[in-house]
Short mmCIF file of C-alpha atoms and ligand atoms in Angstrom, two decimals:
data_model
loop_
_atom_site.label_atom_id
_atom_site.label_comp_id
_atom_site.label_asym_id
_atom_site.label_seq_id
_atom_site.Cartn_x
_atom_site.Cartn_y
_atom_site.Cartn_z
CA MET V 1 85.07 105.97 128.75
CA PHE V 2 89.01 106.63 128.33
CA ASN V 3 89.80 108.82 126.23
CA LYS V 4 88.24 112.17 127.82
CA ARG V 5 91.28 115.13 127.22
CA THR V 6 91.52 118.27 126.15
CA LYS V 7 94.56 118.34 123.31
CA ILE V 8 97.31 120.75 124.24
CA LYS V 9 96.92 123.00 121.06
CA ASP V 10 93.59 123.37 121.95
CA LEU V 11 93.98 124.13 125.40
CA LEU V 12 96.66 126.90 124.45
CA SER V 13 93.75 129.49 124.03
CA PHE V 14 92.42 128.54 127.68
CA SER V 15 92.53 131.11 129.98
CA ALA V 16 95.15 130.55 133.16
CA ASP V 17 91.81 130.01 135.98
CA ASN V 18 92.82 127.62 137.21
CA GLN V 19 90.63 125.31 135.70
CA SER V 20 90.63 120.68 135.12
CA VAL V 21 92.36 118.93 132.58
CA THR V 22 93.41 116.33 130.98
CA VAL V 23 96.23 115.81 129.15
CA MET V 24 97.82 112.95 126.81
CA GLY V 25 100.92 112.62 125.82
CA TRP V 26 104.15 111.93 125.16
CA VAL V 27 106.96 113.30 127.04
CA ARG V 28 110.02 115.68 125.26
CA THR V 29 111.63 116.44 128.47
CA PHE V 30 112.02 115.88 132.11
CA ARG V 31 113.41 117.87 134.60
CA ASN V 32 114.36 119.04 138.00
CA ASN V 33 112.26 115.96 139.31
CA GLN V 34 109.16 118.61 138.43
CA PHE V 35 109.10 119.78 135.21
CA ILE V 36 107.51 117.62 132.47
CA ALA V 37 107.91 118.75 128.73
CA VAL V 38 104.58 116.85 127.18
CA ASN V 39 103.57 117.16 123.81
CA ASP V 40 100.72 115.56 121.98
CA GLY V 41 100.92 115.72 118.27
CA SER V 42 98.46 118.80 117.36
CA THR V 43 100.98 121.27 118.19
CA ASN V 44 105.16 122.36 118.48
CA THR V 45 104.34 124.39 122.21
CA ASN V 46 104.62 121.76 124.97
CA LEU V 47 102.41 121.62 127.77
CA GLN V 48 104.91 122.19 130.91
CA ILE V 49 103.30 120.11 133.58
CA VAL V 50 104.92 120.87 137.35
CA VAL V 51 104.90 117.95 139.92
CA VAL V 52 105.13 119.77 143.70
CA LEU V 53 107.60 117.97 145.21
CA GLY V 54 106.43 115.37 147.61
CA SER V 55 103.17 114.63 145.67
CA GLN V 56 104.25 111.33 143.28
CA PRO V 57 105.73 108.58 144.19
CA ASP V 58 109.30 108.70 143.79
CA ASP V 59 108.51 105.00 141.23
CA ILE V 60 106.49 106.69 139.51
CA LEU V 61 108.47 109.81 138.37
CA ARG V 62 111.46 106.66 138.08
CA ARG V 63 109.43 105.84 134.93
CA ILE V 64 109.08 109.43 133.46
CA VAL V 65 111.80 109.67 130.52
CA THR V 66 111.89 111.65 127.15
CA SER V 67 109.10 108.98 124.83
CA THR V 68 106.67 107.98 128.24
CA ALA V 69 103.79 107.25 127.05
CA LEU V 70 101.22 109.68 130.13
CA LYS V 71 98.37 110.81 131.60
CA ILE V 72 98.03 114.03 133.63
CA SER V 73 94.91 115.70 135.45
CA GLY V 74 95.16 118.96 137.05
CA LYS V 75 94.97 122.76 136.89
CA LEU V 76 96.10 125.10 134.94
CA VAL V 77 97.70 127.95 136.34
CA PRO V 78 99.70 131.45 134.97
CA SER V 79 103.20 130.09 134.56
CA LEU V 80 106.62 131.63 135.81
CA GLY V 81 108.99 129.74 133.60
CA LYS V 82 109.02 131.75 130.23
CA GLY V 83 108.06 130.43 127.14
CA GLN V 84 104.71 129.76 127.74
CA SER V 85 101.53 131.80 129.51
CA LEU V 86 100.27 128.71 131.15
CA GLU V 87 101.18 125.66 132.44
CA LEU V 88 99.72 122.74 134.68
CA ASN V 89 99.59 121.92 137.70
CA CYS V 90 99.45 118.83 138.10
CA GLU V 91 96.61 116.33 140.67
CA ALA V 92 96.77 112.74 138.93
CA LEU V 93 99.52 111.13 137.33
CA GLU V 94 99.55 108.31 135.39
CA VAL V 95 102.32 106.48 132.98
CA LEU V 96 100.37 105.31 130.32
CA GLY V 97 103.40 103.85 128.28
CA ASP V 98 106.94 103.00 129.80
CA SER V 99 109.33 103.87 127.55
CA ASP V 100 113.14 102.61 127.27
CA ALA V 101 115.06 106.61 127.15
CA GLU V 102 118.42 104.11 126.49
CA LYS V 103 116.91 102.94 122.92
CA TYR V 104 115.41 105.48 122.19
CA PRO V 105 116.57 107.05 119.22
CA LEU V 106 115.19 110.66 119.26
CA GLN V 107 117.02 112.52 122.65
CA PRO V 108 116.50 116.20 122.74
CA LYS V 109 118.92 117.56 120.48
CA LYS V 110 119.34 118.05 117.09
CA HIS V 111 119.58 115.11 115.04
CA SER V 112 119.99 115.44 110.94
CA LEU V 113 117.31 114.63 107.96
CA GLU V 114 119.25 111.95 107.43
CA PHE V 115 119.20 110.16 110.18
CA LEU V 116 115.70 110.94 111.12
CA ARG V 117 114.77 109.59 107.83
CA GLU V 118 116.38 105.74 108.65
CA ILE V 119 113.61 106.11 111.92
CA ALA V 120 110.79 107.14 109.65
CA HIS V 121 108.57 105.55 112.21
CA LEU V 122 109.93 107.57 115.07
CA ARG V 123 110.18 111.20 113.71
CA PHE V 124 106.71 112.30 113.05
CA ARG V 125 107.72 113.02 117.15
CA THR V 126 109.88 115.46 116.27
CA ASN V 127 109.11 119.38 115.64
CA THR V 128 110.50 119.79 111.88
CA PHE V 129 107.84 116.70 111.02
CA GLY V 130 105.50 118.12 113.73
CA SER V 131 105.09 120.77 111.00
CA VAL V 132 105.01 118.85 108.32
CA PHE V 133 102.86 116.77 108.50
CA ARG V 134 100.44 118.89 109.47
CA ILE V 135 100.98 120.94 106.69
CA ARG V 136 100.48 118.38 104.49
CA HIS V 137 97.38 117.22 106.53
CA SER V 138 95.87 120.74 105.48
CA LEU V 139 97.49 120.45 102.43
CA ALA V 140 94.71 117.74 101.06
CA PHE V 141 92.23 119.09 103.04
CA ALA V 142 92.26 122.16 101.16
CA ILE V 143 92.64 120.40 98.03
CA HIS V 144 89.33 119.06 98.95
CA LYS V 145 88.08 122.29 99.57
CA PHE V 146 89.46 124.02 96.65
CA PHE V 147 87.04 121.58 94.27
CA ASN V 148 84.27 121.14 95.48
CA ASP V 149 82.50 124.45 96.18
CA LYS V 150 84.00 125.57 92.89
CA GLY V 151 80.87 121.79 92.10
CA PHE V 152 84.00 119.74 91.10
CA ILE V 153 83.76 115.56 91.11
CA TYR V 154 85.61 113.77 92.95
CA LEU V 155 86.04 110.41 91.29
CA HIS V 156 88.43 107.00 92.24
CA THR V 157 90.17 106.39 88.97
CA PRO V 158 92.16 102.52 89.64
CA ILE V 159 95.48 102.34 91.04
CA ILE V 160 95.92 98.90 89.02
CA THR V 161 95.34 99.22 85.28
CA SER V 162 95.99 97.62 82.38
CA SER V 163 97.56 100.94 80.49
CA ASP V 164 100.54 103.56 80.38
CA ALA V 165 98.47 106.94 80.85
CA GLU V 166 101.87 108.45 79.78
CA GLY V 167 103.20 106.38 77.31
CA ALA V 168 105.87 106.54 79.59
CA GLY V 169 106.67 102.69 79.65
CA GLU V 170 108.07 104.11 83.10
CA MET V 171 105.79 101.68 85.38
CA PHE V 172 105.05 98.63 88.94
CA ARG V 173 104.16 95.63 87.27
CA VAL V 174 100.93 93.98 88.78
CA SER V 175 101.35 89.70 88.60
CA THR V 176 100.04 86.93 90.99
CA LEU V 177 102.25 84.48 88.61
CA PRO V 178 105.61 82.42 89.89
CA PHE V 179 108.79 84.98 88.86
CA ASP V 180 110.64 81.50 88.16
CA ASN V 181 108.53 79.45 86.28
CA PRO V 182 105.43 81.67 84.20
CA PRO V 183 103.65 79.78 81.61
CA ARG V 184 104.50 80.84 78.40
CA ASP V 185 103.31 80.71 75.25
CA GLU V 186 104.14 78.61 72.20
CA ASN V 187 106.88 81.33 71.00
CA GLY V 188 108.58 81.19 74.35
CA ASN V 189 106.91 84.69 76.17
CA ILE V 190 105.37 84.82 78.82
CA ASP V 191 101.42 83.87 79.07
CA PHE V 192 99.15 86.89 80.71
CA SER V 193 96.54 85.66 79.70
CA GLU V 194 97.28 83.01 82.79
CA ASP V 195 97.66 86.30 84.59
CA PHE V 196 95.26 86.84 87.59
CA PHE V 197 93.41 89.74 85.51
CA GLY V 198 94.27 87.79 82.35
CA ARG V 199 96.14 90.28 80.71
CA PRO V 200 99.12 92.17 81.90
CA THR V 201 98.76 94.53 84.12
CA ASN V 202 100.36 97.33 85.99
CA LEU V 203 99.94 100.03 88.99
CA THR V 204 99.36 103.31 87.85
CA VAL V 205 100.28 106.28 86.92
CA SER V 206 98.02 108.31 86.49
CA GLY V 207 93.87 108.84 86.98
CA GLN V 208 93.92 110.57 83.98
CA LEU V 209 92.20 108.65 81.43
CA GLU V 210 89.63 107.47 82.96
CA GLY V 211 89.28 111.42 84.79
CA GLU V 212 88.63 113.01 81.00
CA LEU V 213 86.17 109.77 80.86
CA ALA V 214 84.01 111.23 83.80
CA ALA V 215 85.00 114.32 82.95
CA THR V 216 82.75 113.96 79.56
CA ALA V 217 79.74 112.91 81.37
CA PHE V 218 80.13 115.50 84.73
CA GLY V 219 81.91 118.33 83.51
CA GLU V 220 84.46 119.11 85.79
CA ILE V 221 86.29 116.27 87.93
CA TYR V 222 89.48 115.77 90.77
CA THR V 223 91.20 113.11 91.43
CA PHE V 224 93.62 113.29 94.10
CA GLY V 225 95.33 109.32 95.16
CA PRO V 226 98.46 107.79 94.54
CA THR V 227 100.27 107.39 91.33
CA PHE V 228 103.84 104.72 90.63
CA ARG V 229 106.90 105.31 88.43
CA ALA V 230 109.30 102.95 87.88
CA GLU V 231 111.50 105.52 86.95
CA ASN V 232 115.06 104.86 88.25
CA SER V 233 115.34 108.91 89.37
CA ASN V 234 117.71 109.46 92.30
CA THR V 235 117.13 112.74 92.92
CA THR V 236 115.42 115.03 95.26
CA ARG V 237 111.96 115.43 93.69
CA HIS V 238 111.15 111.65 92.34
CA LEU V 239 110.13 109.71 94.35
CA ALA V 240 108.44 106.07 93.23
CA GLU V 241 105.38 106.40 95.41
CA PHE V 242 104.32 110.18 94.89
CA TRP V 243 100.88 112.07 95.24
CA MET V 244 98.60 113.82 92.60
CA ILE V 245 95.49 115.74 92.02
CA GLU V 246 94.21 115.67 88.31
CA PRO V 247 91.45 118.03 87.87
CA GLU V 248 89.75 117.53 83.95
CA MET V 249 87.13 119.93 82.75
CA ALA V 250 84.92 119.61 80.02
CA PHE V 251 84.86 122.79 77.73
CA ASN V 252 87.81 124.19 78.79
CA ASP V 253 91.46 125.27 76.67
CA LEU V 254 94.69 125.84 77.96
CA GLU V 255 94.32 129.21 78.72
CA ASP V 256 91.62 128.44 81.23
CA ASN V 257 93.65 125.27 82.49
CA MET V 258 96.63 127.86 83.03
CA ASN V 259 94.22 130.19 84.86
CA LEU V 260 92.91 127.33 87.04
CA ALA V 261 95.83 125.83 88.33
CA GLU V 262 97.57 129.33 89.38
CA GLU V 263 94.28 129.98 91.18
CA PHE V 264 94.29 126.72 92.80
CA ILE V 265 98.28 126.98 94.05
CA GLN V 266 97.25 130.56 94.95
CA TYR V 267 94.31 129.26 97.37
CA LEU V 268 96.14 126.26 99.10
CA ILE V 269 99.17 128.84 99.76
CA THR V 270 97.05 130.70 101.15
CA TYR V 271 94.94 128.10 102.95
CA VAL V 272 98.13 127.09 104.57
CA LEU V 273 99.38 130.77 105.77
CA ASN V 274 95.61 130.96 107.50
CA HIS V 275 95.07 127.49 108.92
CA ASN V 276 98.99 127.34 109.73
CA ALA V 277 100.72 129.77 111.36
CA GLU V 278 102.16 128.16 113.85
CA ASP V 279 104.31 125.09 111.96
CA LEU V 280 105.40 127.82 109.00
CA ALA V 281 106.80 130.42 111.13
CA PHE V 282 108.00 127.09 112.64
CA LEU V 283 109.86 125.46 109.59
CA ASP V 284 110.44 129.94 108.23
CA GLN V 285 112.92 129.96 111.78
CA ARG V 286 114.04 126.51 110.64
CA LEU V 287 114.72 127.43 106.66
CA LEU V 288 116.92 130.58 108.35
CA GLU V 289 118.70 128.30 110.47
CA GLU V 290 119.81 126.03 108.09
CA GLU V 291 120.86 128.75 105.40
CA LYS V 292 123.36 129.88 107.94
CA LEU V 293 125.07 127.04 107.54
CA LEU V 294 125.52 128.25 103.44
CA PRO V 295 127.50 130.39 102.09
CA THR V 296 125.74 133.60 101.38
CA ASP V 297 125.19 133.76 97.52
CA LYS V 298 123.78 129.74 98.67
CA ARG V 299 120.93 131.73 100.33
CA SER V 300 117.43 132.67 99.16
CA GLU V 301 116.35 135.93 99.19
CA LEU V 302 113.58 135.99 100.65
CA SER V 303 112.09 133.73 103.82
CA LEU V 304 110.06 131.22 103.89
CA LEU V 305 106.72 133.53 104.73
CA GLN V 306 108.14 135.96 102.35
CA LYS V 307 108.19 133.43 99.14
CA LEU V 308 104.73 132.65 99.93
CA ARG V 309 103.03 135.62 100.32
CA PHE V 310 105.35 136.64 97.18
CA VAL V 311 103.21 133.55 95.40
CA THR V 312 100.16 134.26 96.29
CA ASP V 313 100.47 138.28 95.25
CA ASN V 314 101.69 138.14 92.50
CA LYS V 315 101.02 136.56 89.03
CA PHE V 316 102.48 134.18 87.17
CA GLU V 317 104.68 134.90 84.65
CA ARG V 318 103.59 133.01 81.14
CA ILE V 319 105.86 131.60 78.03
CA THR V 320 106.65 129.88 75.38
CA TYR V 321 108.42 126.75 75.68
CA SER V 322 110.49 128.92 72.54
CA GLU V 323 110.38 131.83 74.25
CA ALA V 324 111.72 129.81 77.59
CA ILE V 325 114.48 128.26 75.24
CA ASP V 326 115.75 131.59 73.56
CA ILE V 327 115.90 133.23 77.15
CA LEU V 328 118.24 130.29 77.73
CA LEU V 329 120.08 130.68 75.32
CA GLN V 330 120.61 134.08 75.17
CA SER V 331 121.92 133.69 79.35
CA PRO V 332 124.88 134.51 80.86
CA ALA V 333 125.05 131.19 82.80
CA TYR V 334 124.28 129.80 78.65
CA LYS V 335 127.17 131.67 76.76
CA LYS V 336 129.87 130.60 80.02
CA LYS V 337 128.96 127.33 79.64
CA LYS V 338 127.55 127.06 83.40
CA PHE V 339 125.01 124.08 82.13
CA GLN V 340 125.67 120.63 82.34
CA TYR V 341 122.92 120.13 79.30
CA ASP V 342 122.51 121.54 75.78
CA VAL V 343 120.08 123.77 75.15
CA LYS V 344 118.91 123.98 71.99
CA TRP V 345 114.88 124.15 70.50
CA GLY V 346 113.54 120.65 70.81
CA ILE V 347 115.18 119.76 74.20
CA ASP V 348 112.99 118.69 77.61
CA MET V 349 114.71 121.07 79.42
CA GLN V 350 116.32 119.98 82.56
CA SER V 351 116.14 121.31 85.94
CA GLU V 352 119.17 123.77 85.53
CA HIS V 353 117.28 124.85 82.50
CA GLU V 354 113.50 125.67 84.75
CA ARG V 355 115.76 126.69 87.81
CA TYR V 356 117.16 129.19 85.95
CA LEU V 357 114.16 130.70 84.80
CA VAL V 358 112.31 129.97 87.54
CA GLU V 359 115.43 131.30 90.16
CA LYS V 360 117.73 133.63 87.98
CA HIS V 361 115.71 135.09 85.71
CA PHE V 362 112.28 135.90 86.63
CA LYS V 363 112.27 134.89 89.76
CA LYS V 364 108.83 134.04 90.00
CA PRO V 365 107.01 131.15 88.84
CA VAL V 366 106.44 130.71 85.44
CA ILE V 367 103.90 128.48 83.30
CA VAL V 368 105.58 127.16 79.87
CA THR V 369 103.46 126.48 77.02
CA ASN V 370 103.24 124.63 73.34
CA TYR V 371 106.47 122.26 73.98
CA PRO V 372 107.69 120.47 70.86
CA LYS V 373 104.74 117.75 70.17
CA ASP V 374 107.85 115.07 70.30
CA ILE V 375 108.60 115.39 74.50
CA LYS V 376 105.25 115.23 75.02
CA ALA V 377 102.17 112.73 75.71
CA PHE V 378 100.17 111.62 72.89
CA TYR V 379 97.16 112.62 73.88
CA MET V 380 97.63 116.20 74.19
CA ARG V 381 96.38 118.76 71.64
CA GLN V 382 98.56 119.85 68.48
CA ASN V 383 98.85 123.35 67.57
CA ASP V 384 98.43 124.42 63.98
CA ASP V 385 101.92 124.63 63.67
CA GLY V 386 102.36 120.55 63.68
CA LYS V 387 105.75 121.23 66.17
CA THR V 388 104.75 121.68 69.19
CA VAL V 389 101.43 120.68 70.94
CA ALA V 390 98.89 122.60 74.15
CA ALA V 391 100.70 122.30 76.88
CA MET V 392 101.78 123.29 79.94
CA ASP V 393 103.92 123.11 82.83
CA ILE V 394 104.55 125.43 86.27
CA LEU V 395 107.90 125.65 87.51
CA ALA V 396 107.52 126.79 91.16
CA PRO V 397 111.21 128.36 92.72
CA GLY V 398 112.93 125.47 94.08
CA ILE V 399 111.39 123.00 92.93
CA GLY V 400 111.68 123.21 89.25
CA GLU V 401 107.85 120.88 87.43
CA ILE V 402 105.54 121.44 89.81
CA VAL V 403 102.50 120.94 87.60
CA GLY V 404 102.02 118.86 84.15
CA GLY V 405 99.06 119.72 82.02
CA SER V 406 97.39 120.23 78.53
CA GLN V 407 94.39 120.85 76.24
CA ARG V 408 93.83 116.88 75.36
CA GLU V 409 93.52 116.78 71.76
CA GLU V 410 89.66 116.34 70.88
CA ARG V 411 89.42 114.78 67.15
CA LEU V 412 90.04 111.73 66.94
CA ASP V 413 91.33 111.19 63.21
CA LEU V 414 94.46 113.82 64.76
CA LEU V 415 94.43 111.33 68.19
CA THR V 416 95.05 108.21 65.95
CA LYS V 417 97.32 109.22 64.28
CA ARG V 418 99.33 110.17 66.37
CA MET V 419 98.83 107.02 69.20
CA THR V 420 99.79 105.04 65.80
CA GLU V 421 102.77 107.55 64.90
CA MET V 422 103.76 107.12 69.33
CA HIS V 423 103.18 102.74 68.72
CA ILE V 424 100.64 102.87 70.98
CA ASN V 425 97.33 100.86 70.12
CA PRO V 426 94.45 102.32 69.19
CA ASP V 427 92.53 99.24 69.93
CA GLU V 428 93.56 98.63 73.55
CA LEU V 429 92.73 101.99 74.20
CA TRP V 430 89.21 101.97 72.32
CA TRP V 431 87.35 103.10 75.55
CA TYR V 432 89.79 106.48 75.70
CA LEU V 433 88.54 107.03 71.75
CA ASP V 434 84.88 106.39 72.36
CA THR V 435 84.83 109.92 73.86
CA ARG V 436 85.86 111.17 70.98
CA LYS V 437 83.05 109.42 68.66
CA PHE V 438 79.62 110.40 71.19
CA GLY V 439 80.00 114.48 71.44
CA THR V 440 83.77 114.85 71.47
CA VAL V 441 84.40 118.63 73.45
CA PRO V 442 87.45 120.60 74.36
CA HIS V 443 88.96 119.10 77.10
CA ALA V 444 91.99 120.06 79.85
CA GLY V 445 93.52 119.26 82.75
CA PHE V 446 96.10 119.20 84.88
CA GLY V 447 98.36 117.06 87.37
CA LEU V 448 99.86 118.81 90.37
CA GLY V 449 102.72 116.45 91.67
CA PHE V 450 100.94 116.17 95.88
CA GLU V 451 105.35 116.15 97.89
CA ARG V 452 105.88 118.57 95.38
CA MET V 453 103.64 121.67 97.08
CA VAL V 454 104.42 120.17 100.11
CA LEU V 455 107.68 120.85 99.11
CA PHE V 456 107.31 124.24 97.86
CA VAL V 457 104.89 125.78 100.62
CA THR V 458 106.98 123.80 104.22
CA GLY V 459 110.47 124.92 102.29
CA MET V 460 112.09 121.43 102.90
CA THR V 461 114.47 120.51 100.30
CA ASN V 462 114.27 117.05 100.16
CA ILE V 463 111.27 115.10 98.52
CA ARG V 464 111.51 112.24 101.32
CA ASP V 465 111.16 114.24 103.69
CA VAL V 466 107.55 115.08 102.73
CA ILE V 467 105.27 111.61 102.65
CA PRO V 468 105.65 109.42 106.14
CA PHE V 469 107.36 106.68 103.96
CA PRO V 470 109.07 107.55 100.86
CA ARG V 471 109.33 104.61 98.47
CA THR V 472 112.40 105.24 96.54
CA PRO V 473 115.14 103.24 94.10
CA LYS V 474 116.42 100.21 96.34
CA SER V 475 113.88 101.46 99.70
CA ALA V 476 111.24 100.29 100.49
CA GLU V 477 111.56 100.01 104.44
CA PHE V 478 108.63 100.73 106.74
O1 4AD G 1 103.68 115.81 83.92
P1 4AD G 1 103.55 114.87 84.85
O2 4AD G 1 103.56 113.63 84.22
O3 4AD G 1 101.37 114.74 84.30
C1 4AD G 1 100.96 113.83 83.76
O4 4AD G 1 100.50 112.62 84.78
C2 4AD G 1 100.04 114.24 83.84
N1 4AD G 1 98.80 112.81 82.97
C3 4AD G 1 98.93 115.21 84.29
C4 4AD G 1 97.40 115.29 83.86
O5 4AD G 1 97.57 117.09 82.48
N2 4AD G 1 96.12 114.99 84.53
O6 4AD G 1 103.06 114.43 86.32
C5 4AD G 1 102.79 115.84 86.84
C6 4AD G 1 103.08 116.18 88.08
C7 4AD G 1 103.83 116.85 88.28
O7 4AD G 1 104.26 118.22 86.96
C8 4AD G 1 105.25 116.18 89.04
O8 4AD G 1 104.68 117.68 90.24
C9 4AD G 1 104.55 115.27 90.11
O9 4AD G 1 103.25 115.24 89.04
N3 4AD G 1 105.64 114.03 89.40
C10 4AD G 1 106.00 113.90 90.54
N4 4AD G 1 106.11 114.02 91.56
C11 4AD G 1 107.37 113.38 92.51
N5 4AD G 1 107.70 111.71 91.82
C12 4AD G 1 107.97 111.44 90.74
N6 4AD G 1 108.29 109.98 90.14
C13 4AD G 1 106.86 111.92 89.52
N7 4AD G 1 106.66 112.51 88.70
C14 4AD G 1 105.98 113.74 88.22
MG1 MG G 2 105.59 116.32 83.40
#
């Protein structure tokens, strides 16, 4: 067996009493022909390997450079150097993979995040991305644990669909028709009946509609999968391919929905605080140093760890959309014309408005409810005022919208009427409407943007840095 090794993370809690271990990893630094710092990705802490002078052939030592892959066996002993409690006295050393140090782009120094994005295939080997992606993993695991413990069914919804769940038309077409000469009907339009699926299809923007079908049988389900939006938003918060978690609950109203979303976010943060302390401490320090470069008034009032604890320990603020607009209209920022976009009832709040509410006014996550129906999707439950729907968005400090959800319109007549008003053909969604015909029930759900959650927890500021290989307008490398 090749892989009989101890991970560095596990070994750090061993006592340094001469026990024999084998470690495999990549060289971060090699000093004085004697001290090798090895990292194996299980933790940011490198293991110091001590090579007794003269104990290893020179031609082997010459091959040890930053990023060489090594297998080292030896004994764990207390370390005399500072920064570590134990080190490994090397007895056997094997080069698993050589590296061309001259060409290796990751030198042991600080690189900008922009540069690291260009070498996303190697950035996992830095401390920052080591921490970010271990936390991303933890969050994914915690999401399944949260819902599994509550008895929700994990539902796999299709990636290729023929419907537009959000009705926003921001979809990537999936087709095998030839681009240069597609078949056409007698009116000259592309004839999709000859396409692979015999109809136009696209990548899904959301699994919600299928989620509702399953929720009206199992009671409570969640999805967790990739979703795709062809919106041309080149911002630090938007991806063309992102992961979304969408729970859907029968017998739930808007308030149940908000309660679940708040509990869920607090659970995820608590999980990471308990399971990723070392990585969080690293990112906390990293953010502190980044912010030292900013003018004082642009720095955060709380450190990353303080912010996370604040969110787990305090209730989210809950306000209606109308209240939010009033607060904005009364704000010094509005009165001093600091907002780029106008504020009045009916607007789709811009990021600057959301961030004002969360970061300046309430200084905590805010749940905004009852949005104007004209800026929200067709499936949201219509309120009695005839103007608003039972929607809720959660806005997070530094992020803006992190969750979007609603109680769903369960009344068939009102739903079909709304669809027609919004130019969505009820015949094409016949299967969706069937749930409203055969035992319809009040139900609700929401979508949490996974990368926005990872951004929030890691304190990173660009969404491209929390997904391994980001897809954004004009960019799909790797
Ligand atoms: O608000 P959205 O569009 O809601 C839905 O898709 C509903 N079907 C959810 C539901 O009720 N089941 O998206 C939900 C969340 C947003 O709040 C945001 O966090 C994230 O998904 N999101 C994006 N994240 C990254 N890049 C994008 N382009 C995103 N668009 C939405
Ligand atoms: Mg939304």
